[in-house]
Amino acid sequence: MPGKASRWCGRCQAVHVGECPERKPFERKRAGNASGRGGSKWRNKRREIFERDNYLCQIHLERGELEPVTLHGERHGVCDHIIPSADGGTDADGNLQTICQACDKEKTQAESQMGRGGAKPWSFSP
């Protein structure tokens, strides 16, 4: 009876019988210091920010308009990073704000344009 077949290993670029000796066991990608968005810590932080902002879109509020949002459902709001994480923003309370879905979409598109060499940073439209 023949033994196990040899196979090419793309990781170390060699032929092995069985597992690669350089194989590392599975590890979670997220480190202990990551924000954990989607986990209970982020859900609690999001709820705290919404409560702090009285469940109102802060961008509309700066325009003098009241745009209420909810935590869940059709009119759910977004816990937005004022300075995006990609630009060095943190999950600190001072860098988070409650915004509506429409403002989130507009802000995300503007930030995308800036990333592609767009002319000016996003600003609130009156």
GROMACS .gro file of C-alpha atoms in nm:
model
  126
    1MET     CA    1   0.000   0.000   0.000
    2PRO     CA    2   0.153   0.336  -0.103
    3GLY     CA    3   0.218   0.611   0.154
    4LYS     CA    4   0.074   0.963   0.151
    5ALA     CA    5   0.125   1.152  -0.170
    6SER     CA    6   0.363   1.445  -0.179
    7ARG     CA    7   0.217   1.784  -0.259
    8TRP     CA    8   0.340   2.130  -0.345
    9CYS     CA    9   0.319   2.387  -0.064
   10GLY     CA   10   0.245   2.739  -0.184
   11ARG     CA   11   0.339   2.879   0.157
   12CYS     CA   12   0.704   2.772   0.169
   13GLN     CA   13   0.747   2.679  -0.200
   14ALA     CA   14   0.852   2.317  -0.133
   15VAL     CA   15   0.712   1.963  -0.169
   16HIS     CA   16   0.586   1.794   0.150
   17VAL     CA   17   0.434   1.468   0.258
   18GLY     CA   18   0.162   1.578   0.499
   19GLU     CA   19   0.149   1.923   0.657
   20CYS     CA   20   0.403   2.199   0.600
   21PRO     CA   21   0.647   2.228   0.894
   22GLU     CA   22   0.609   2.607   0.874
   23ARG     CA   23   0.231   2.585   0.915
   24LYS     CA   24   0.103   2.803   1.197
   25PRO     CA   25  -0.207   2.711   1.394
   26PHE     CA   26  -0.521   2.916   1.331
   27GLU     CA   27  -0.528   3.244   1.519
   28ARG     CA   28  -0.794   3.512   1.536
   29LYS     CA   29  -0.699   3.812   1.327
   30ARG     CA   30  -0.833   4.067   1.576
   31ALA     CA   31  -0.593   4.157   1.854
   32GLY     CA   32  -0.706   4.234   2.207
   33ASN     CA   33  -0.665   4.609   2.149
   34ALA     CA   34  -0.888   4.622   1.837
   35SER     CA   35  -1.213   4.814   1.851
   36GLY     CA   36  -1.422   4.499   1.807
   37ARG     CA   37  -1.697   4.666   1.606
   38GLY     CA   38  -1.993   4.435   1.604
   39GLY     CA   39  -1.910   4.295   1.949
   40SER     CA   40  -2.079   4.384   2.275
   41LYS     CA   41  -1.822   4.655   2.360
   42TRP     CA   42  -1.890   4.838   2.032
   43ARG     CA   43  -2.269   4.797   2.067
   44ASN     CA   44  -2.251   4.948   2.418
   45LYS     CA   45  -2.027   5.234   2.298
   46ARG     CA   46  -2.266   5.302   2.006
   47ARG     CA   47  -2.565   5.313   2.241
   48GLU     CA   48  -2.377   5.552   2.475
   49ILE     CA   49  -2.293   5.786   2.185
   50PHE     CA   50  -2.655   5.782   2.061
   51GLU     CA   51  -2.778   5.863   2.414
   52ARG     CA   52  -2.519   6.141   2.451
   53ASP     CA   53  -2.636   6.290   2.118
   54ASN     CA   54  -3.006   6.249   2.212
   55TYR     CA   55  -3.064   6.021   1.910
   56LEU     CA   56  -3.026   6.318   1.673
   57CYS     CA   57  -2.811   6.342   1.361
   58GLN     CA   58  -2.532   6.581   1.460
   59ILE     CA   59  -2.477   6.703   1.103
   60HIS     CA   60  -2.842   6.804   1.067
   61LEU     CA   61  -2.824   6.961   1.413
   62GLU     CA   62  -2.535   7.185   1.300
   63ARG     CA   63  -2.761   7.301   1.015
   64GLY     CA   64  -3.032   7.383   1.266
   65GLU     CA   65  -3.249   7.086   1.169
   66LEU     CA   66  -3.374   6.800   1.387
   67GLU     CA   67  -3.330   6.457   1.228
   68PRO     CA   68  -3.406   6.180   1.479
   69VAL     CA   69  -3.252   5.834   1.439
   70THR     CA   70  -3.298   5.500   1.611
   71LEU     CA   71  -3.053   5.230   1.719
   72HIS     CA   72  -3.222   4.970   1.497
   73GLY     CA   73  -3.482   4.954   1.226
   74GLU     CA   74  -3.560   5.150   0.915
   75ARG     CA   75  -3.439   5.486   1.052
   76HIS     CA   76  -3.129   5.348   1.224
   77GLY     CA   77  -2.844   5.589   1.269
   78VAL     CA   78  -2.470   5.544   1.233
   79CYS     CA   79  -2.205   5.588   1.501
   80ASP     CA   80  -1.964   5.783   1.281
   81HIS     CA   81  -1.594   5.852   1.324
   82ILE     CA   82  -1.542   6.226   1.275
   83ILE     CA   83  -1.181   6.155   1.177
   84PRO     CA   84  -1.196   5.821   0.992
   85SER     CA   85  -1.006   5.527   1.137
   86ALA     CA   86  -0.813   5.504   0.808
   87ASP     CA   87  -0.683   5.858   0.873
   88GLY     CA   88  -0.577   5.784   1.229
   89GLY     CA   89  -0.909   5.847   1.405
   90THR     CA   90  -0.979   5.654   1.723
   91ASP     CA   91  -1.285   5.511   1.895
   92ALA     CA   92  -1.261   5.780   2.164
   93ASP     CA   93  -1.595   5.943   2.252
   94GLY     CA   94  -1.474   6.280   2.123
   95ASN     CA   95  -1.420   6.131   1.775
   96LEU     CA   96  -1.764   5.968   1.752
   97GLN     CA   97  -2.096   6.121   1.656
   98THR     CA   98  -2.448   6.007   1.573
   99ILE     CA   99  -2.550   6.068   1.212
  100CYS     CA  100  -2.837   5.961   0.988
  101GLN     CA  101  -2.799   5.720   0.696
  102ALA     CA  102  -2.821   5.998   0.435
  103CYS     CA  103  -2.539   6.200   0.597
  104ASP     CA  104  -2.331   5.884   0.636
  105LYS     CA  105  -2.367   5.809   0.265
  106GLU     CA  106  -2.277   6.167   0.166
  107LYS     CA  107  -1.979   6.179   0.403
  108THR     CA  108  -1.848   5.839   0.291
  109GLN     CA  109  -1.868   5.939  -0.077
  110ALA     CA  110  -1.684   6.265  -0.008
  111GLU     CA  111  -1.413   6.083   0.190
  112SER     CA  112  -1.378   5.838  -0.097
  113GLN     CA  113  -1.330   6.123  -0.343
  114MET     CA  114  -1.062   6.273  -0.117
  115GLY     CA  115  -0.886   5.936  -0.110
  116ARG     CA  116  -0.880   5.937  -0.491
  117GLY     CA  117  -0.723   6.280  -0.503
  118GLY     CA  118  -1.042   6.482  -0.472
  119ALA     CA  119  -1.018   6.858  -0.442
  120LYS     CA  120  -1.153   6.945  -0.098
  121PRO     CA  121  -1.247   6.776   0.229
  122TRP     CA  122  -1.607   6.698   0.309
  123SER     CA  123  -1.812   6.975   0.464
  124PHE     CA  124  -2.170   7.011   0.571
  125SER     CA  125  -2.398   7.124   0.292
  126PRO     CA  126  -2.663   7.376   0.399
   0.00000   0.00000   0.00000
